[in-house]
């Protein structure tokens, strides 16, 4: 009698676990893919805004997918994107210019570039230590992964990341004001 | 009465969210049905054909030369294009049109693919906008579902001469 009750409870637990599993896993995966996730920043290409401490203390940032679901980015946003040279890697850079802007490049094969339709120009804040549009040119908006909105770790660096365009990197001519 | 309505509404919303998430996971990690439009892949895929696109190959990075892929348009991220992979990174591709007298070649850069439609005369593809980053690939078309008289795996490219072997 007790054995039968225990078996019944066991079956109910398994059923409840499976039911919860099939709800929790798709919802969590969809949330991490479509709404927001966190990521650790590696490298020095965005110093001093991100990772000022170098390898000893990597920043952990909150990546917001939802805000770029319509590919609305502003100049100065810090965004993560799929690397055009290596699709297995994500890179995190600042948006410098949008489609239609004409900018002066730093070390690119052409001195002045007009950003084509559907593309953006990204650069790391640490010029010279950054693999960015100055190396691979304008990137397609389709490669955009998320916008970095907050630094979550270490606690002394908790902050909201504001879109900030360095004045010396302003485009020479803006398509829309 | 109000509690009943609220309870039913929350249950309905809960099921919508749950099935929406399952649908997202299925499309993102398994595959989905796609309706193709346009003449650029004729005769392999005609306008309004329904195909099945699997999304596992792109996650495992095993897209091969000759595959038909669905790609986010490089110039408009909100729309998708459907083309055949003619060259992978490092491959030599012919960048000139068949009608040009002088042929020009280049190598596909790292992390990119070269796409061409099967209907070479009526297709804007890599010959127009250059090599496309691999990260824009959304899925690989593996099966045609409609029209039924053409059901099954897709044919190989009618333009074998565009695939250059090193």
mmCIF file of C-alpha atoms in Angstrom:
data_model
loop_
_atom_site.group_PDB
_atom_site.id
_atom_site.type_symbol
_atom_site.label_atom_id
_atom_site.label_comp_id
_atom_site.label_asym_id
_atom_site.label_seq_id
_atom_site.Cartn_x
_atom_site.Cartn_y
_atom_site.Cartn_z
ATOM 1 C CA UNK A 1 0.000 0.000 0.000
ATOM 2 C CA UNK A 2 2.810 2.445 0.981
ATOM 3 C CA UNK A 3 4.885 1.300 -2.024
ATOM 4 C CA UNK A 4 2.019 2.010 -4.398
ATOM 5 C CA UNK A 5 1.544 5.476 -2.901
ATOM 6 C CA UNK A 6 5.293 6.196 -3.189
ATOM 7 C CA UNK A 7 5.282 5.063 -6.823
ATOM 8 C CA UNK A 8 2.272 7.266 -7.539
ATOM 9 C CA UNK A 9 4.030 10.256 -5.984
ATOM 10 C CA UNK A 10 7.197 9.484 -7.950
ATOM 11 C CA UNK A 11 5.260 9.457 -11.222
ATOM 12 C CA UNK A 12 3.559 12.732 -10.320
ATOM 13 C CA UNK A 13 6.914 14.345 -9.554
ATOM 14 C CA UNK A 14 8.362 13.183 -12.859
ATOM 15 C CA UNK A 15 5.326 14.476 -14.695
ATOM 16 C CA UNK A 16 5.512 17.825 -12.909
ATOM 17 C CA UNK A 17 9.265 18.046 -13.556
ATOM 18 C CA UNK A 18 8.847 17.351 -17.287
ATOM 19 C CA UNK A 19 6.002 19.831 -17.526
ATOM 20 C CA UNK A 20 8.103 22.481 -15.808
ATOM 21 C CA UNK A 21 11.108 21.601 -17.944
ATOM 22 C CA UNK A 22 9.204 22.076 -21.197
ATOM 23 C CA UNK A 23 7.982 25.443 -20.010
ATOM 24 C CA UNK A 24 11.169 26.717 -18.374
ATOM 25 C CA UNK A 25 13.684 25.779 -21.079
ATOM 26 C CA UNK A 26 11.967 27.382 -24.109
ATOM 27 C CA UNK A 27 11.011 30.475 -22.107
ATOM 28 C CA UNK A 28 14.550 30.913 -20.761
ATOM 29 C CA UNK A 29 16.164 30.318 -24.147
ATOM 30 C CA UNK A 30 13.772 32.764 -25.833
ATOM 31 C CA UNK A 31 14.431 35.343 -23.122
ATOM 32 C CA UNK A 32 18.204 35.057 -23.518
ATOM 33 C CA UNK A 33 17.939 35.218 -27.313
ATOM 34 C CA UNK A 34 15.355 37.959 -27.686
ATOM 35 C CA UNK A 35 15.259 40.089 -24.521
ATOM 36 C CA UNK A 36 18.553 40.319 -22.658
ATOM 37 C CA UNK A 37 21.606 38.376 -21.542
ATOM 38 C CA UNK A 38 24.901 39.063 -19.806
ATOM 39 C CA UNK A 39 28.405 38.704 -21.168
ATOM 40 C CA UNK A 40 31.967 39.149 -20.003
ATOM 41 C CA UNK A 41 34.013 41.626 -22.024
ATOM 42 C CA UNK A 42 37.453 40.447 -23.123
ATOM 43 C CA UNK A 43 40.246 42.529 -24.538
ATOM 44 C CA UNK A 44 41.371 46.127 -24.430
ATOM 45 C CA UNK A 45 39.700 47.532 -27.535
ATOM 46 C CA UNK A 46 37.075 49.513 -25.605
ATOM 47 C CA UNK A 47 39.368 50.979 -22.931
ATOM 48 C CA UNK A 48 38.823 53.123 -20.920
ATOM 49 C CA UNK A 49 35.020 52.732 -21.176
ATOM 50 C CA UNK A 50 35.106 48.936 -20.703
ATOM 51 C CA UNK A 51 37.795 46.752 -19.071
ATOM 52 C CA UNK A 52 40.027 49.567 -17.801
ATOM 53 C CA UNK A 53 41.678 47.086 -15.458
ATOM 54 C CA UNK A 54 42.813 44.812 -18.277
ATOM 55 C CA UNK A 55 42.910 41.078 -17.772
ATOM 56 C CA UNK A 56 42.733 41.240 -13.961
ATOM 57 C CA UNK A 57 39.148 42.489 -13.825
ATOM 58 C CA UNK A 58 36.963 41.928 -16.885
ATOM 59 C CA UNK A 59 33.732 43.874 -16.948
ATOM 60 C CA UNK A 60 30.431 42.006 -17.185
ATOM 61 C CA UNK A 61 27.828 43.901 -19.205
ATOM 62 C CA UNK A 62 24.070 43.577 -19.683
ATOM 63 C CA UNK A 63 23.264 43.032 -23.369
ATOM 64 C CA UNK A 64 19.818 44.186 -24.434
ATOM 65 C CA UNK A 65 18.462 42.452 -27.570
ATOM 66 C CA UNK A 66 14.967 43.895 -27.282
ATOM 67 C CA UNK A 67 16.020 47.523 -27.842
ATOM 68 C CA UNK A 68 17.609 46.699 -31.216
ATOM 69 C CA UNK A 69 14.846 44.432 -32.524
ATOM 70 C CA UNK A 70 14.106 47.060 -35.209
ATOM 71 C CA UNK A 71 17.792 47.871 -35.740
ATOM 72 C CA UNK A 72 17.382 51.326 -34.127
ATOM 73 C CA UNK A 73 20.882 52.315 -33.068
ATOM 74 C CA UNK A 74 22.225 55.791 -32.309
ATOM 75 C CA UNK A 75 25.677 57.185 -32.866
ATOM 76 C CA UNK A 76 27.644 56.593 -29.671
ATOM 77 C CA UNK A 77 25.865 53.373 -28.598
ATOM 78 C CA UNK A 78 28.017 50.483 -27.446
ATOM 79 C CA UNK A 79 26.834 47.408 -29.344
ATOM 80 C CA UNK A 80 27.790 43.771 -29.655
ATOM 81 C CA UNK A 81 27.843 42.224 -33.122
ATOM 82 C CA UNK A 82 28.874 39.044 -34.897
ATOM 83 C CA UNK A 83 32.437 39.506 -36.132
ATOM 84 C CA UNK A 84 32.530 39.831 -39.947
ATOM 85 C CA UNK A 85 35.834 37.971 -39.996
ATOM 86 C CA UNK A 86 34.889 35.140 -37.642
ATOM 87 C CA UNK A 87 31.200 34.262 -37.284
ATOM 88 C CA UNK A 88 31.864 32.218 -34.123
ATOM 89 C CA UNK A 89 32.930 35.336 -32.245
ATOM 90 C CA UNK A 90 31.057 38.373 -30.974
ATOM 91 C CA UNK A 91 32.787 41.727 -30.749
ATOM 92 C CA UNK A 92 31.754 44.769 -28.729
ATOM 93 C CA UNK A 93 32.328 48.219 -30.198
ATOM 94 C CA UNK A 94 30.895 51.747 -30.317
ATOM 95 C CA UNK A 95 28.684 52.921 -33.197
ATOM 96 C CA UNK A 96 30.429 55.900 -34.798
ATOM 97 C CA UNK A 97 28.400 56.472 -37.958
ATOM 98 C CA UNK A 98 25.071 55.396 -39.456
ATOM 99 C CA UNK A 99 24.045 54.842 -43.060
ATOM 100 C CA UNK A 100 24.580 57.900 -45.213
ATOM 101 C CA UNK A 101 27.199 59.516 -42.938
ATOM 102 C CA UNK A 102 30.573 60.460 -44.391
ATOM 103 C CA UNK A 103 33.433 59.937 -41.961
ATOM 104 C CA UNK A 104 37.183 60.233 -41.899
ATOM 105 C CA UNK A 105 38.772 56.844 -41.198
ATOM 106 C CA UNK A 106 41.827 55.930 -39.102
ATOM 107 C CA UNK A 107 44.023 53.525 -41.002
ATOM 108 C CA UNK A 108 41.401 52.199 -43.408
ATOM 109 C CA UNK A 109 42.177 51.621 -47.080
ATOM 110 C CA UNK A 110 40.092 54.683 -48.032
ATOM 111 C CA UNK A 111 40.565 58.027 -46.245
ATOM 112 C CA UNK A 112 36.880 59.035 -46.417
ATOM 113 C CA UNK A 113 33.999 56.573 -46.401
ATOM 114 C CA UNK A 114 30.287 57.061 -46.979
ATOM 115 C CA UNK A 115 28.522 54.399 -44.934
ATOM 116 C CA UNK A 116 26.305 52.388 -47.337
ATOM 117 C CA UNK A 117 22.593 51.768 -46.846
ATOM 118 C CA UNK A 118 21.854 49.148 -44.178
ATOM 119 C CA UNK A 119 25.361 49.390 -42.686
ATOM 120 C CA UNK A 120 27.054 51.066 -39.698
ATOM 121 C CA UNK A 121 30.604 52.067 -38.839
ATOM 122 C CA UNK A 122 31.901 50.799 -35.490
ATOM 123 C CA UNK A 123 35.122 51.561 -33.655
ATOM 124 C CA UNK A 124 36.695 50.594 -30.352
ATOM 125 C CA UNK A 125 37.486 53.455 -27.978
ATOM 126 C CA UNK A 126 41.136 52.343 -27.789
ATOM 127 C CA UNK A 127 42.286 53.262 -31.300
ATOM 128 C CA UNK A 128 45.217 51.220 -32.493
ATOM 129 C CA UNK A 129 44.298 48.296 -30.212
ATOM 130 C CA UNK A 130 40.978 47.619 -31.819
ATOM 131 C CA UNK A 131 39.879 45.304 -34.615
ATOM 132 C CA UNK A 132 36.994 47.400 -35.945
ATOM 133 C CA UNK A 133 35.578 49.062 -39.052
ATOM 134 C CA UNK A 134 38.968 50.647 -39.681
ATOM 135 C CA UNK A 135 40.096 47.099 -40.463
ATOM 136 C CA UNK A 136 37.041 45.428 -41.997
ATOM 137 C CA UNK A 137 34.987 48.386 -43.249
ATOM 138 C CA UNK A 138 31.303 49.162 -42.686
ATOM 139 C CA UNK A 139 29.321 46.285 -41.128
ATOM 140 C CA UNK A 140 25.851 45.188 -42.153
ATOM 141 C CA UNK A 141 23.105 45.936 -39.611
ATOM 142 C CA UNK A 142 22.069 42.274 -39.876
ATOM 143 C CA UNK A 143 25.151 41.342 -37.833
ATOM 144 C CA UNK A 144 23.942 43.435 -34.890
ATOM 145 C CA UNK A 145 23.533 41.253 -31.809
ATOM 146 C CA UNK A 146 22.632 43.520 -28.858
ATOM 147 C CA UNK A 147 23.162 46.932 -27.247
ATOM 148 C CA UNK A 148 25.287 47.025 -24.068
ATOM 149 C CA UNK A 149 23.246 49.060 -21.608
ATOM 150 C CA UNK A 150 24.803 48.545 -18.149
ATOM 151 C CA UNK A 151 27.989 47.337 -16.518
ATOM 152 C CA UNK A 152 26.935 44.741 -13.927
ATOM 153 C CA UNK A 153 30.275 43.596 -12.467
ATOM 154 C CA UNK A 154 32.520 44.521 -10.664
ATOM 155 C CA UNK A 155 30.144 46.265 -8.238
ATOM 156 C CA UNK A 156 32.306 49.392 -7.982
ATOM 157 C CA UNK A 157 31.791 49.854 -11.737
ATOM 158 C CA UNK A 158 27.976 49.550 -11.709
ATOM 159 C CA UNK A 159 26.756 52.156 -14.169
ATOM 160 C CA UNK A 160 24.417 52.781 -17.043
ATOM 161 C CA UNK A 161 26.341 53.089 -20.299
ATOM 162 C CA UNK A 162 25.363 56.358 -21.993
ATOM 163 C CA UNK A 163 25.651 56.787 -25.767
ATOM 164 C CA UNK A 164 28.678 59.021 -26.130
ATOM 165 C CA UNK A 165 30.232 59.955 -29.445
ATOM 166 C CA UNK A 166 33.813 61.244 -29.130
ATOM 167 C CA UNK A 167 33.769 64.789 -30.638
ATOM 168 C CA UNK A 168 36.761 64.097 -32.880
ATOM 169 C CA UNK A 169 34.884 61.148 -34.468
ATOM 170 C CA UNK A 170 31.775 63.088 -35.495
ATOM 171 C CA UNK A 171 30.754 62.477 -39.108
ATOM 172 C CA UNK A 172 31.689 65.148 -41.617
ATOM 173 C CA UNK A 173 28.231 65.210 -43.077
ATOM 174 C CA UNK A 174 25.099 63.766 -41.531
ATOM 175 C CA UNK A 175 22.407 62.452 -43.809
ATOM 176 C CA UNK A 176 19.594 63.292 -41.388
ATOM 177 C CA UNK A 177 19.986 65.799 -38.543
ATOM 178 C CA UNK B 1 -17.051 36.435 -11.944
ATOM 179 C CA UNK B 2 -14.182 38.926 -12.371
ATOM 180 C CA UNK B 3 -11.767 36.446 -10.810
ATOM 181 C CA UNK B 4 -12.866 33.839 -13.339
ATOM 182 C CA UNK B 5 -12.250 36.200 -16.261
ATOM 183 C CA UNK B 6 -8.883 37.308 -14.872
ATOM 184 C CA UNK B 7 -7.905 33.705 -14.246
ATOM 185 C CA UNK B 8 -8.839 32.705 -17.792
ATOM 186 C CA UNK B 9 -7.005 35.709 -19.270
ATOM 187 C CA UNK B 10 -3.821 34.945 -17.354
ATOM 188 C CA UNK B 11 -3.973 31.277 -18.351
ATOM 189 C CA UNK B 12 -4.460 32.290 -21.990
ATOM 190 C CA UNK B 13 -1.520 34.700 -21.833
ATOM 191 C CA UNK B 14 0.580 32.039 -20.155
ATOM 192 C CA UNK B 15 -0.106 29.534 -22.906
ATOM 193 C CA UNK B 16 0.573 32.166 -25.591
ATOM 194 C CA UNK B 17 3.951 33.001 -24.066
ATOM 195 C CA UNK B 18 4.825 29.334 -23.646
ATOM 196 C CA UNK B 19 3.924 28.326 -27.206
ATOM 197 C CA UNK B 20 5.520 31.483 -28.592
ATOM 198 C CA UNK B 21 8.773 30.552 -26.885
ATOM 199 C CA UNK B 22 8.587 26.972 -28.158
ATOM 200 C CA UNK B 23 7.996 28.349 -31.665
ATOM 201 C CA UNK B 24 11.002 30.669 -31.343
ATOM 202 C CA UNK B 25 13.225 27.765 -30.247
ATOM 203 C CA UNK B 26 11.955 25.588 -33.098
ATOM 204 C CA UNK B 27 12.573 28.260 -35.780
ATOM 205 C CA UNK B 28 15.878 29.375 -34.360
ATOM 206 C CA UNK B 29 17.482 26.008 -33.654
ATOM 207 C CA UNK B 30 15.664 23.481 -35.858
ATOM 208 C CA UNK B 31 14.067 24.977 -38.939
ATOM 209 C CA UNK B 32 10.972 26.396 -40.518
ATOM 210 C CA UNK B 33 8.832 26.665 -43.601
ATOM 211 C CA UNK B 34 9.613 29.525 -45.969
ATOM 212 C CA UNK B 35 7.707 30.926 -48.944
ATOM 213 C CA UNK B 36 10.095 32.167 -51.606
ATOM 214 C CA UNK B 37 9.344 35.008 -53.974
ATOM 215 C CA UNK B 38 11.194 36.373 -56.951
ATOM 216 C CA UNK B 39 12.819 34.997 -60.103
ATOM 217 C CA UNK B 40 16.458 34.929 -59.034
ATOM 218 C CA UNK B 41 16.653 31.200 -58.240
ATOM 219 C CA UNK B 42 14.848 29.866 -61.316
ATOM 220 C CA UNK B 43 14.620 27.096 -62.406
ATOM 221 C CA UNK B 44 15.519 25.510 -59.076
ATOM 222 C CA UNK B 45 13.045 27.567 -57.031
ATOM 223 C CA UNK B 46 10.163 29.396 -58.708
ATOM 224 C CA UNK B 47 8.152 32.328 -57.430
ATOM 225 C CA UNK B 48 5.767 31.334 -54.569
ATOM 226 C CA UNK B 49 7.404 27.957 -53.965
ATOM 227 C CA UNK B 50 7.271 26.674 -50.378
ATOM 228 C CA UNK B 51 10.495 25.208 -49.006
ATOM 229 C CA UNK B 52 11.777 23.896 -45.690
ATOM 230 C CA UNK B 53 14.829 25.609 -44.272
ATOM 231 C CA UNK B 54 16.920 23.907 -41.593
ATOM 232 C CA UNK B 55 18.863 26.073 -39.204
ATOM 233 C CA UNK B 56 21.208 23.489 -37.695
ATOM 234 C CA UNK B 57 23.946 23.774 -40.343
ATOM 235 C CA UNK B 58 24.646 27.407 -39.649
ATOM 236 C CA UNK B 59 24.980 26.802 -35.895
ATOM 237 C CA UNK B 60 27.446 23.982 -36.542
ATOM 238 C CA UNK B 61 29.235 25.925 -39.306
ATOM 239 C CA UNK B 62 28.812 23.215 -41.934
ATOM 240 C CA UNK B 63 27.343 25.210 -44.796
ATOM 241 C CA UNK B 64 28.979 23.874 -47.978
ATOM 242 C CA UNK B 65 29.625 25.108 -51.493
ATOM 243 C CA UNK B 66 26.500 24.519 -53.585
ATOM 244 C CA UNK B 67 24.042 24.855 -50.674
ATOM 245 C CA UNK B 68 21.034 27.101 -51.119
ATOM 246 C CA UNK B 69 20.840 29.411 -48.127
ATOM 247 C CA UNK B 70 18.521 32.023 -46.666
ATOM 248 C CA UNK B 71 20.488 35.115 -45.739
ATOM 249 C CA UNK B 72 19.615 38.460 -44.169
ATOM 250 C CA UNK B 73 19.966 41.046 -46.905
ATOM 251 C CA UNK B 74 23.241 42.974 -46.431
ATOM 252 C CA UNK B 75 21.568 46.240 -47.384
ATOM 253 C CA UNK B 76 18.270 45.718 -45.547
ATOM 254 C CA UNK B 77 18.446 43.634 -42.361
ATOM 255 C CA UNK B 78 14.667 43.304 -42.153
ATOM 256 C CA UNK B 79 14.375 41.296 -45.374
ATOM 257 C CA UNK B 80 15.741 37.911 -46.362
ATOM 258 C CA UNK B 81 17.260 36.745 -49.622
ATOM 259 C CA UNK B 82 17.618 33.234 -50.969
ATOM 260 C CA UNK B 83 20.718 32.380 -53.003
ATOM 261 C CA UNK B 84 23.194 29.594 -53.656
ATOM 262 C CA UNK B 85 26.660 29.497 -52.064
ATOM 263 C CA UNK B 86 29.185 29.613 -54.891
ATOM 264 C CA UNK B 87 32.310 30.114 -52.788
ATOM 265 C CA UNK B 88 33.358 29.829 -49.147
ATOM 266 C CA UNK B 89 36.155 31.784 -47.451
ATOM 267 C CA UNK B 90 39.407 31.419 -49.323
ATOM 268 C CA UNK B 91 37.769 30.202 -52.540
ATOM 269 C CA UNK B 92 38.487 31.836 -55.868
ATOM 270 C CA UNK B 93 35.352 33.320 -57.500
ATOM 271 C CA UNK B 94 34.706 34.933 -60.834
ATOM 272 C CA UNK B 95 33.475 38.459 -60.172
ATOM 273 C CA UNK B 96 32.777 39.399 -63.778
ATOM 274 C CA UNK B 97 29.529 38.704 -65.647
ATOM 275 C CA UNK B 98 29.400 35.945 -68.271
ATOM 276 C CA UNK B 99 28.879 38.609 -70.930
ATOM 277 C CA UNK B 100 32.079 40.497 -70.020
ATOM 278 C CA UNK B 101 35.034 39.991 -72.316
ATOM 279 C CA UNK B 102 37.710 40.324 -69.650
ATOM 280 C CA UNK B 103 37.203 37.937 -66.743
ATOM 281 C CA UNK B 104 38.160 39.115 -63.272
ATOM 282 C CA UNK B 105 38.648 36.899 -60.237
ATOM 283 C CA UNK B 106 39.034 37.469 -56.545
ATOM 284 C CA UNK B 107 39.253 35.442 -53.374
ATOM 285 C CA UNK B 108 36.422 35.318 -50.854
ATOM 286 C CA UNK B 109 37.631 37.023 -47.625
ATOM 287 C CA UNK B 110 37.744 35.239 -44.283
ATOM 288 C CA UNK B 111 34.362 34.908 -42.612
ATOM 289 C CA UNK B 112 32.418 35.594 -45.826
ATOM 290 C CA UNK B 113 30.617 33.652 -48.565
ATOM 291 C CA UNK B 114 29.951 34.397 -52.229
ATOM 292 C CA UNK B 115 26.307 34.049 -53.223
ATOM 293 C CA UNK B 116 24.729 33.860 -56.657
ATOM 294 C CA UNK B 117 21.205 33.164 -57.817
ATOM 295 C CA UNK B 118 20.670 30.274 -60.249
ATOM 296 C CA UNK B 119 19.003 32.689 -62.682
ATOM 297 C CA UNK B 120 22.209 34.567 -63.461
ATOM 298 C CA UNK B 121 20.528 36.982 -65.849
ATOM 299 C CA UNK B 122 17.957 38.168 -63.300
ATOM 300 C CA UNK B 123 19.599 38.098 -59.900
ATOM 301 C CA UNK B 124 21.183 40.761 -57.700
ATOM 302 C CA UNK B 125 23.720 38.849 -55.669
ATOM 303 C CA UNK B 126 27.384 38.951 -54.672
ATOM 304 C CA UNK B 127 28.280 40.071 -58.194
ATOM 305 C CA UNK B 128 26.448 43.281 -57.234
ATOM 306 C CA UNK B 129 27.009 43.757 -53.477
ATOM 307 C CA UNK B 130 30.165 41.734 -52.880
ATOM 308 C CA UNK B 131 30.907 38.866 -50.499
ATOM 309 C CA UNK B 132 28.406 38.431 -47.669
ATOM 310 C CA UNK B 133 29.472 37.820 -44.030
ATOM 311 C CA UNK B 134 28.749 34.269 -42.826
ATOM 312 C CA UNK B 135 27.020 35.719 -39.759
ATOM 313 C CA UNK B 136 24.101 36.869 -41.936
ATOM 314 C CA UNK B 137 23.172 33.310 -42.966
ATOM 315 C CA UNK B 138 19.878 32.270 -41.362
ATOM 316 C CA UNK B 139 19.367 28.739 -42.657
ATOM 317 C CA UNK B 140 19.950 26.178 -45.381
ATOM 318 C CA UNK B 141 17.135 25.115 -47.690
ATOM 319 C CA UNK B 142 17.025 21.337 -47.785
ATOM 320 C CA UNK B 143 13.581 20.383 -49.103
ATOM 321 C CA UNK B 144 10.987 21.781 -51.450
ATOM 322 C CA UNK B 145 7.433 21.252 -50.186
ATOM 323 C CA UNK B 146 5.240 22.954 -52.813
ATOM 324 C CA UNK B 147 4.376 22.558 -55.675
ATOM 325 C CA UNK B 148 3.855 18.861 -55.060
ATOM 326 C CA UNK B 149 4.999 17.819 -58.526
ATOM 327 C CA UNK B 150 8.411 19.198 -57.606
ATOM 328 C CA UNK B 151 8.513 17.845 -54.035
ATOM 329 C CA UNK B 152 11.852 16.681 -52.685
ATOM 330 C CA UNK B 153 15.492 17.642 -52.500
ATOM 331 C CA UNK B 154 16.686 20.581 -54.560
ATOM 332 C CA UNK B 155 18.638 20.153 -57.731
ATOM 333 C CA UNK B 156 22.271 21.029 -58.131
ATOM 334 C CA UNK B 157 23.220 24.324 -59.687
ATOM 335 C CA UNK B 158 22.562 24.687 -63.424
ATOM 336 C CA UNK B 159 25.615 26.950 -63.537
ATOM 337 C CA UNK B 160 28.395 24.471 -62.828
ATOM 338 C CA UNK B 161 30.874 26.721 -64.623
ATOM 339 C CA UNK B 162 30.584 29.324 -61.811
ATOM 340 C CA UNK B 163 32.163 26.925 -59.305
ATOM 341 C CA UNK B 164 35.884 27.420 -59.783
ATOM 342 C CA UNK B 165 38.163 24.683 -58.474
ATOM 343 C CA UNK B 166 41.588 25.823 -57.339
#
